[in-house]
JSON list of C-alpha atoms in Angstrom, two decimals:
[
{"chain": "F", "resi": 1, "resn": "ASP", "atom": "CA", "xyz": [0.00, 0.00, 0.00]},
{"chain": "F", "resi": 2, "resn": "LEU", "atom": "CA", "xyz": [1.57, 3.27, -1.13]},
{"chain": "F", "resi": 3, "resn": "ASP", "atom": "CA", "xyz": [-0.03, 5.23, 1.73]},
{"chain": "F", "resi": 4, "resn": "ASP", "atom": "CA", "xyz": [2.02, 3.28, 4.28]},
{"chain": "F", "resi": 5, "resn": "ALA", "atom": "CA", "xyz": [5.25, 3.15, 2.28]},
{"chain": "F", "resi": 6, "resn": "VAL", "atom": "CA", "xyz": [8.26, 4.91, 3.79]},
{"chain": "F", "resi": 7, "resn": "GLY", "atom": "CA", "xyz": [11.07, 6.08, 1.53]},
{"chain": "F", "resi": 8, "resn": "PHE", "atom": "CA", "xyz": [9.41, 4.72, -1.61]},
{"chain": "F", "resi": 9, "resn": "HIS", "atom": "CA", "xyz": [10.12, 6.49, -4.87]},
{"chain": "F", "resi": 10, "resn": "PHE", "atom": "CA", "xyz": [9.98, 5.69, -8.55]},
{"chain": "F", "resi": 11, "resn": "MET", "atom": "CA", "xyz": [13.21, 5.23, -10.48]},
{"chain": "F", "resi": 12, "resn": "LYS", "atom": "CA", "xyz": [14.69, 8.43, -11.85]},
{"chain": "F", "resi": 13, "resn": "GLN", "atom": "CA", "xyz": [16.93, 7.58, -14.79]},
{"chain": "F", "resi": 14, "resn": "PRO", "atom": "CA", "xyz": [20.30, 9.33, -14.94]},
{"chain": "F", "resi": 15, "resn": "ASP", "atom": "CA", "xyz": [21.05, 11.65, -17.86]},
{"chain": "F", "resi": 16, "resn": "VAL", "atom": "CA", "xyz": [23.73, 9.85, -19.91]},
{"chain": "F", "resi": 17, "resn": "LEU", "atom": "CA", "xyz": [25.59, 10.67, -23.12]},
{"chain": "F", "resi": 18, "resn": "THR", "atom": "CA", "xyz": [27.73, 7.87, -24.55]},
{"chain": "F", "resi": 19, "resn": "LYS", "atom": "CA", "xyz": [29.58, 7.55, -27.84]},
{"chain": "F", "resi": 20, "resn": "VAL", "atom": "CA", "xyz": [30.48, 4.16, -29.33]},
{"chain": "F", "resi": 21, "resn": "LYS", "atom": "CA", "xyz": [33.15, 4.04, -32.02]},
{"chain": "F", "resi": 22, "resn": "LYS", "atom": "CA", "xyz": [33.59, 0.92, -34.14]},
{"chain": "F", "resi": 23, "resn": "THR", "atom": "CA", "xyz": [36.71, 0.01, -36.09]},
{"chain": "F", "resi": 24, "resn": "LYS", "atom": "CA", "xyz": [37.48, -3.21, -37.95]},
{"chain": "F", "resi": 25, "resn": "LYS", "atom": "CA", "xyz": [38.98, -4.77, -34.80]},
{"chain": "F", "resi": 26, "resn": "ASN", "atom": "CA", "xyz": [37.66, -2.90, -31.74]},
{"chain": "F", "resi": 27, "resn": "VAL", "atom": "CA", "xyz": [34.71, -1.17, -30.15]},
{"chain": "F", "resi": 28, "resn": "SER", "atom": "CA", "xyz": [35.49, 1.92, -28.06]},
{"chain": "F", "resi": 29, "resn": "ILE", "atom": "CA", "xyz": [33.01, 3.27, -25.50]},
{"chain": "F", "resi": 30, "resn": "THR", "atom": "CA", "xyz": [33.28, 6.83, -24.18]},
{"chain": "F", "resi": 31, "resn": "ILE", "atom": "CA", "xyz": [30.87, 8.20, -21.59]},
{"chain": "F", "resi": 32, "resn": "GLU", "atom": "CA", "xyz": [30.74, 11.98, -21.91]},
{"chain": "F", "resi": 33, "resn": "LYS", "atom": "CA", "xyz": [27.97, 12.81, -19.43]},
{"chain": "F", "resi": 34, "resn": "PHE", "atom": "CA", "xyz": [26.47, 11.13, -16.38]},
{"chain": "F", "resi": 35, "resn": "LEU", "atom": "CA", "xyz": [24.18, 13.18, -14.14]},
{"chain": "F", "resi": 36, "resn": "SER", "atom": "CA", "xyz": [21.60, 11.86, -11.70]},
{"chain": "F", "resi": 37, "resn": "ASP", "atom": "CA", "xyz": [18.24, 13.53, -11.11]},
{"chain": "F", "resi": 38, "resn": "PHE", "atom": "CA", "xyz": [19.15, 13.83, -7.43]},
{"chain": "F", "resi": 39, "resn": "THR", "atom": "CA", "xyz": [21.21, 16.98, -7.75]},
{"chain": "F", "resi": 40, "resn": "GLU", "atom": "CA", "xyz": [22.27, 17.76, -4.19]},
{"chain": "F", "resi": 41, "resn": "ASP", "atom": "CA", "xyz": [24.76, 16.07, -1.88]},
{"chain": "F", "resi": 42, "resn": "ASP", "atom": "CA", "xyz": [24.74, 16.14, 1.95]},
{"chain": "F", "resi": 43, "resn": "LYS", "atom": "CA", "xyz": [26.11, 19.69, 1.94]},
{"chain": "F", "resi": 44, "resn": "GLY", "atom": "CA", "xyz": [23.34, 21.02, -0.34]},
{"chain": "F", "resi": 45, "resn": "GLU", "atom": "CA", "xyz": [25.66, 21.37, -3.33]},
{"chain": "F", "resi": 46, "resn": "ASP", "atom": "CA", "xyz": [24.95, 20.14, -6.85]},
{"chain": "F", "resi": 47, "resn": "LEU", "atom": "CA", "xyz": [26.61, 16.87, -7.87]},
{"chain": "F", "resi": 48, "resn": "GLU", "atom": "CA", "xyz": [29.15, 17.26, -10.68]},
{"chain": "F", "resi": 49, "resn": "ASN", "atom": "CA", "xyz": [29.40, 15.18, -13.87]},
{"chain": "F", "resi": 50, "resn": "PHE", "atom": "CA", "xyz": [30.19, 11.51, -12.99]},
{"chain": "F", "resi": 51, "resn": "GLU", "atom": "CA", "xyz": [29.99, 12.19, -9.23]},
{"chain": "F", "resi": 52, "resn": "SER", "atom": "CA", "xyz": [26.90, 9.97, -8.87]},
{"chain": "F", "resi": 53, "resn": "LEU", "atom": "CA", "xyz": [28.13, 7.12, -11.13]},
{"chain": "F", "resi": 54, "resn": "ALA", "atom": "CA", "xyz": [28.38, 3.78, -9.29]},
{"chain": "F", "resi": 55, "resn": "MET", "atom": "CA", "xyz": [29.00, 1.20, -12.03]},
{"chain": "F", "resi": 56, "resn": "VAL", "atom": "CA", "xyz": [28.71, 0.30, -15.71]},
{"chain": "F", "resi": 57, "resn": "LEU", "atom": "CA", "xyz": [27.58, -3.17, -16.87]},
{"chain": "F", "resi": 58, "resn": "LEU", "atom": "CA", "xyz": [28.06, -4.58, -20.39]},
{"chain": "F", "resi": 59, "resn": "ASP", "atom": "CA", "xyz": [26.39, -7.32, -22.41]},
{"chain": "F", "resi": 60, "resn": "LYS", "atom": "CA", "xyz": [28.57, -7.68, -25.51]},
{"chain": "F", "resi": 61, "resn": "ASP", "atom": "CA", "xyz": [26.10, -9.98, -27.31]},
{"chain": "F", "resi": 62, "resn": "PHE", "atom": "CA", "xyz": [22.66, -8.64, -26.33]},
{"chain": "F", "resi": 63, "resn": "ASN", "atom": "CA", "xyz": [19.89, -10.82, -27.78]},
{"chain": "F", "resi": 64, "resn": "GLY", "atom": "CA", "xyz": [17.19, -8.17, -27.53]},
{"chain": "F", "resi": 65, "resn": "GLN", "atom": "CA", "xyz": [15.48, -9.74, -24.53]},
{"chain": "F", "resi": 66, "resn": "ALA", "atom": "CA", "xyz": [17.64, -10.86, -21.61]},
{"chain": "F", "resi": 67, "resn": "PHE", "atom": "CA", "xyz": [20.67, -8.98, -20.30]},
{"chain": "F", "resi": 68, "resn": "ASP", "atom": "CA", "xyz": [23.63, -11.35, -19.76]},
{"chain": "F", "resi": 69, "resn": "MET", "atom": "CA", "xyz": [26.45, -9.45, -18.04]},
{"chain": "F", "resi": 70, "resn": "ASP", "atom": "CA", "xyz": [29.86, -9.99, -19.65]},
{"chain": "F", "resi": 71, "resn": "GLU", "atom": "CA", "xyz": [31.82, -7.17, -18.02]},
{"chain": "F", "resi": 72, "resn": "TYR", "atom": "CA", "xyz": [31.40, -4.69, -15.20]},
{"chain": "F", "resi": 73, "resn": "TYR", "atom": "CA", "xyz": [33.29, -1.59, -14.14]},
{"chain": "F", "resi": 74, "resn": "PHE", "atom": "CA", "xyz": [33.02, 0.26, -10.84]},
{"chain": "F", "resi": 75, "resn": "ALA", "atom": "CA", "xyz": [33.22, 4.05, -10.97]},
{"chain": "F", "resi": 76, "resn": "GLU", "atom": "CA", "xyz": [36.22, 4.10, -8.63]},
{"chain": "F", "resi": 77, "resn": "ASP", "atom": "CA", "xyz": [38.16, 2.07, -11.21]},
{"chain": "F", "resi": 78, "resn": "LEU", "atom": "CA", "xyz": [37.14, 4.30, -14.15]},
{"chain": "F", "resi": 79, "resn": "LEU", "atom": "CA", "xyz": [37.47, 7.78, -12.69]},
{"chain": "F", "resi": 80, "resn": "PRO", "atom": "CA", "xyz": [40.84, 9.48, -12.23]},
{"chain": "F", "resi": 81, "resn": "LYS", "atom": "CA", "xyz": [41.81, 10.04, -8.61]},
{"chain": "F", "resi": 82, "resn": "ASP", "atom": "CA", "xyz": [41.46, 13.56, -7.14]},
{"chain": "F", "resi": 83, "resn": "GLU", "atom": "CA", "xyz": [40.70, 15.34, -10.39]},
{"chain": "F", "resi": 84, "resn": "ALA", "atom": "CA", "xyz": [37.65, 16.18, -12.49]},
{"chain": "F", "resi": 85, "resn": "THR", "atom": "CA", "xyz": [37.16, 14.55, -15.85]},
{"chain": "F", "resi": 86, "resn": "GLU", "atom": "CA", "xyz": [35.09, 15.47, -18.87]},
{"chain": "F", "resi": 87, "resn": "LYS", "atom": "CA", "xyz": [34.73, 11.90, -20.15]},
{"chain": "F", "resi": 88, "resn": "ILE", "atom": "CA", "xyz": [35.37, 8.28, -19.24]},
{"chain": "F", "resi": 89, "resn": "SER", "atom": "CA", "xyz": [36.80, 5.76, -21.69]},
{"chain": "F", "resi": 90, "resn": "LEU", "atom": "CA", "xyz": [36.11, 2.10, -21.02]},
{"chain": "F", "resi": 91, "resn": "PRO", "atom": "CA", "xyz": [38.73, -0.46, -22.07]},
{"chain": "F", "resi": 92, "resn": "ALA", "atom": "CA", "xyz": [38.44, -1.29, -25.78]},
{"chain": "F", "resi": 93, "resn": "ILE", "atom": "CA", "xyz": [36.48, -4.43, -26.64]},
{"chain": "F", "resi": 94, "resn": "SER", "atom": "CA", "xyz": [37.50, -6.77, -29.41]},
{"chain": "F", "resi": 95, "resn": "LYS", "atom": "CA", "xyz": [34.85, -6.66, -32.13]},
{"chain": "F", "resi": 96, "resn": "TYR", "atom": "CA", "xyz": [35.15, -10.43, -32.43]},
{"chain": "F", "resi": 97, "resn": "GLU", "atom": "CA", "xyz": [33.81, -10.81, -28.86]},
{"chain": "F", "resi": 98, "resn": "CYS", "atom": "CA", "xyz": [30.70, -8.81, -29.74]},
{"chain": "F", "resi": 99, "resn": "GLY", "atom": "CA", "xyz": [27.44, -9.90, -31.27]},
{"chain": "F", "resi": 100, "resn": "THR", "atom": "CA", "xyz": [25.23, -7.64, -33.35]},
{"chain": "F", "resi": 101, "resn": "LYS", "atom": "CA", "xyz": [24.10, -5.60, -30.34]},
{"chain": "F", "resi": 102, "resn": "LEU", "atom": "CA", "xyz": [25.85, -4.22, -27.27]},
{"chain": "F", "resi": 103, "resn": "MET", "atom": "CA", "xyz": [23.81, -3.30, -24.20]},
{"chain": "F", "resi": 104, "resn": "ILE", "atom": "CA", "xyz": [25.13, -0.97, -21.52]},
{"chain": "F", "resi": 105, "resn": "ILE", "atom": "CA", "xyz": [23.52, -0.45, -18.12]},
{"chain": "F", "resi": 106, "resn": "TYR", "atom": "CA", "xyz": [24.65, 2.55, -16.08]},
{"chain": "F", "resi": 107, "resn": "VAL", "atom": "CA", "xyz": [23.87, 2.53, -12.34]},
{"chain": "F", "resi": 108, "resn": "ASP", "atom": "CA", "xyz": [24.05, 5.57, -10.07]},
{"chain": "F", "resi": 109, "resn": "ILE", "atom": "CA", "xyz": [24.78, 5.73, -6.34]},
{"chain": "F", "resi": 110, "resn": "PHE", "atom": "CA", "xyz": [21.04, 5.91, -5.63]},
{"chain": "F", "resi": 111, "resn": "GLY", "atom": "CA", "xyz": [20.33, 2.58, -7.39]},
{"chain": "F", "resi": 112, "resn": "ASN", "atom": "CA", "xyz": [18.78, 4.12, -10.51]},
{"chain": "F", "resi": 113, "resn": "GLU", "atom": "CA", "xyz": [19.60, 2.66, -13.92]},
{"chain": "F", "resi": 114, "resn": "PHE", "atom": "CA", "xyz": [19.79, 3.83, -17.50]},
{"chain": "F", "resi": 115, "resn": "LYS", "atom": "CA", "xyz": [19.97, 1.26, -20.33]},
{"chain": "F", "resi": 116, "resn": "GLU", "atom": "CA", "xyz": [21.21, 1.71, -23.90]},
{"chain": "F", "resi": 117, "resn": "VAL", "atom": "CA", "xyz": [21.55, -0.68, -26.84]},
{"chain": "F", "resi": 118, "resn": "PHE", "atom": "CA", "xyz": [24.04, -0.05, -29.66]},
{"chain": "F", "resi": 119, "resn": "GLU", "atom": "CA", "xyz": [24.24, -1.83, -33.04]},
{"chain": "F", "resi": 120, "resn": "ILE", "atom": "CA", "xyz": [27.76, -3.24, -33.47]},
{"chain": "F", "resi": 121, "resn": "LYS", "atom": "CA", "xyz": [27.75, -5.25, -36.69]}
]
């Protein structure tokens, strides 16, 4: 019952901008923007780009129905230490490991997700 629920809210998808570049051998993924709808931290200040990113999940051979995680990256492993960044580059993926579609799920520190599917071949 929603009247008795405490702390319940609907998912608010993060605002994400990603570019996928395909060459004959590799697929490169660059995340240029990641902002969550929750814009203030404990101090009442706005969260910066990538500050709310928790993790990125990849399905390199997405079948259009079920997500089957092949790789995952935590934000602490992707972001440079003690400096701001304008974009994040994930490690290049061999095109031979990929199917026709690549699915990426981005998760923020609040548990919200954003999903994208890219055509690879």
